[in-house]
Amino acid sequence: MTPDNVTYLPRGVRLHRCGVRNEWFLLAPERAMRLDEIGIAILSELDGARSVRDIVAGLAERYAAPAEMIANDVATFLSELHRRRMVEVQ
Amino acid sequence: MSAVPVPLALLAEVTHRCPLRCPYCSNPTSLVKRSAELSTATWLDLFRQAAGLGILHVHLSGGEPAARSDLPELVAGVAETGLYSNLITSGVGLRESVFARCVEAGLDHVQLSIQAADAGTADRIGGYRGGFATKLEVAGWVTSYGLPLTVNAVVHRQNLDRLPEIIALARQLGARRLEVAHTQYHGWALLNRDALMPTPEQVERARAIVEEAGGRMVIDYVPPDHFATWPKACMGGWGRYGMTVTPEGVVLPCQAAESIPGLEFESVTDRSLSEIWRNGLAFATYRGTDWMPEPCRSCERREIDWGGCRCQAMAYLGNPGATDPACSRSPHHSQFRSRALGFAEAGVDSFTYRG
Ligand code: SF4
Ligand code: SF4
């Protein structure tokens, strides 16, 4: 995953809030991944238009944290999902 | 007793009807008739109950779910609850117009089964001529409508030697994911085990082939347990992960659970899904670890594989409350293994087809 990549959730992969558990999940074929606050924040930004760099910058501002610190976490998170075909690169 | 877990998945066997006759079909050997199938309204109510119970995935399965003319309504019912809808189909009997309505209704994903990588073998295994060609066409619809496609291949002695071709076919069909699942020996497969049981060498090779297959397609491999050291956590643990509802509304802890005599199963026509899941005797009987005999009771893996498969213990030992004989710690393990070897070497190729 590079800062220039533009990512999106492919069809068949979507966020879902379970009212019973009061938690958010990323649902995909045969997969349900429980999301923490950071996971939700990252995935809600994927729009198939902005680059990973832009998303990191946005999150850095929102959470008042240095972009360099966030960049690594975001890239690792998205790479792993990309490997499992739960995130695609444009 | 420990707390009852929140389930994740509902396998809705909306019908047992199917044009194919796979000799490993997971449906029971006595099939539910069309006249006994639940109505559309009952299924829709069930999906709402499933959402209320915390379920996340609904698998619309069968038989062949396309044998029901209300399939798009069923998909819409799942979509309305926000749950993830997965259509598990053989492709045979599904018309493009019906499929298009399912997509419009909000279908999330399609899992298409294939029996082999060439028409001759596939149609012989499925017991239905022309089935293979239909599947290729259906795969084309799925990808052209933009839906994710999983190809599911049940593997056994008679198709394992062509696993590389199966992988290549799934790629060619544009599958995002391939499931290579060894046959589970219940129901029809149990009847056909001397024609299906793989040799240990085939199993070894299959594992290596899957590991070496590169590319972007995700491959999920479900290993067989006949030549393994530890059993599988069947269903992710009895009454923990999910449930199956039969065409007539009976709620089962696993698809094969009706093979266990003495367990009383309840129907959604009599009791709510929540009550059955939480308090139903069939679910409570083998949930958790309280029921376990030795060697499971004091085993460090008891909350990893939950003692393995109850139906396998029933089938091989006549005792559903015993340690799964697939476990190397079971006193019956070596006998279980050598019997499997015997089936693998039986050299029988003819099937008893599903009725
Ligand atoms: S396993 Fe074969 S016979 Fe059974 S429901 Fe599936 S396609 Fe039909
Ligand atoms: S003894 Fe029981 S709990 Fe331990 S590994 Fe075997 S089946 Fe699992």
Short mmCIF file of C-alpha atoms in Angstrom, two decimals, chain A residues 10-14 16 18 20-21 25 27-32 81-89, chain B residues 6-8 51-52 54 56-57 59 82-84 103 108-109 111 145-148 176-177 216 218 220:
data_model
loop_
_atom_site.label_atom_id
_atom_site.label_comp_id
_atom_site.label_asym_id
_atom_site.label_seq_id
_atom_site.Cartn_x
_atom_site.Cartn_y
_atom_site.Cartn_z
CA PRO A 10 -15.57 -3.46 -3.26
CA ARG A 11 -19.16 -4.54 -3.76
CA GLY A 12 -20.04 -7.21 -1.22
CA VAL A 13 -17.90 -5.67 1.50
CA ARG A 14 -19.66 -3.24 3.79
CA HIS A 16 -22.68 -2.93 9.46
CA CYS A 18 -24.93 -4.70 15.07
CA VAL A 20 -27.35 -6.41 19.69
CA ARG A 21 -23.60 -6.20 20.33
CA PHE A 25 -18.41 -4.89 11.74
CA LEU A 27 -18.91 -7.74 6.54
CA ALA A 28 -17.53 -9.68 3.58
CA PRO A 29 -18.06 -13.16 2.11
CA GLU A 30 -17.75 -15.58 5.06
CA ARG A 31 -16.08 -12.86 7.13
CA ALA A 32 -17.20 -10.55 9.88
CA LEU A 81 -7.59 -5.98 4.13
CA HIS A 82 -6.33 -5.67 0.57
CA ARG A 83 -4.63 -9.05 0.84
CA ARG A 84 -7.96 -10.55 1.95
CA ARG A 85 -9.77 -8.75 -0.88
CA MET A 86 -11.85 -6.74 1.55
CA VAL A 87 -10.33 -3.51 0.23
CA GLU A 88 -9.45 -2.83 -3.39
CA VAL A 89 -7.08 -0.35 -5.01
CA VAL B 6 -24.39 -14.35 20.42
CA PRO B 7 -24.58 -16.26 17.11
CA LEU B 8 -22.99 -15.04 13.89
CA ALA B 51 -31.19 -9.85 13.20
CA GLY B 52 -32.66 -9.40 16.67
CA GLY B 54 -27.28 -10.62 16.64
CA LEU B 56 -24.61 -11.09 10.88
CA HIS B 57 -24.63 -13.46 7.89
CA HIS B 59 -26.79 -17.96 3.91
CA GLY B 82 -29.30 -5.12 7.02
CA LEU B 83 -27.80 -8.58 7.39
CA TYR B 84 -25.33 -9.93 4.86
CA VAL B 103 -29.30 -8.28 -7.22
CA ASP B 108 -24.44 -9.22 -1.28
CA HIS B 109 -22.63 -12.30 -2.51
CA GLN B 111 -21.32 -18.83 -3.75
CA TYR B 145 -23.57 -7.64 -12.34
CA GLY B 146 -20.52 -6.74 -10.24
CA LEU B 147 -21.23 -9.09 -7.37
CA PRO B 148 -18.43 -10.93 -5.58
CA ARG B 176 -12.79 -13.28 -5.79
CA ARG B 177 -12.59 -16.29 -3.54
CA ARG B 216 -5.07 -12.39 -5.93
CA VAL B 218 -8.35 -15.79 -1.90
CA ASP B 220 -9.90 -20.97 1.75
#
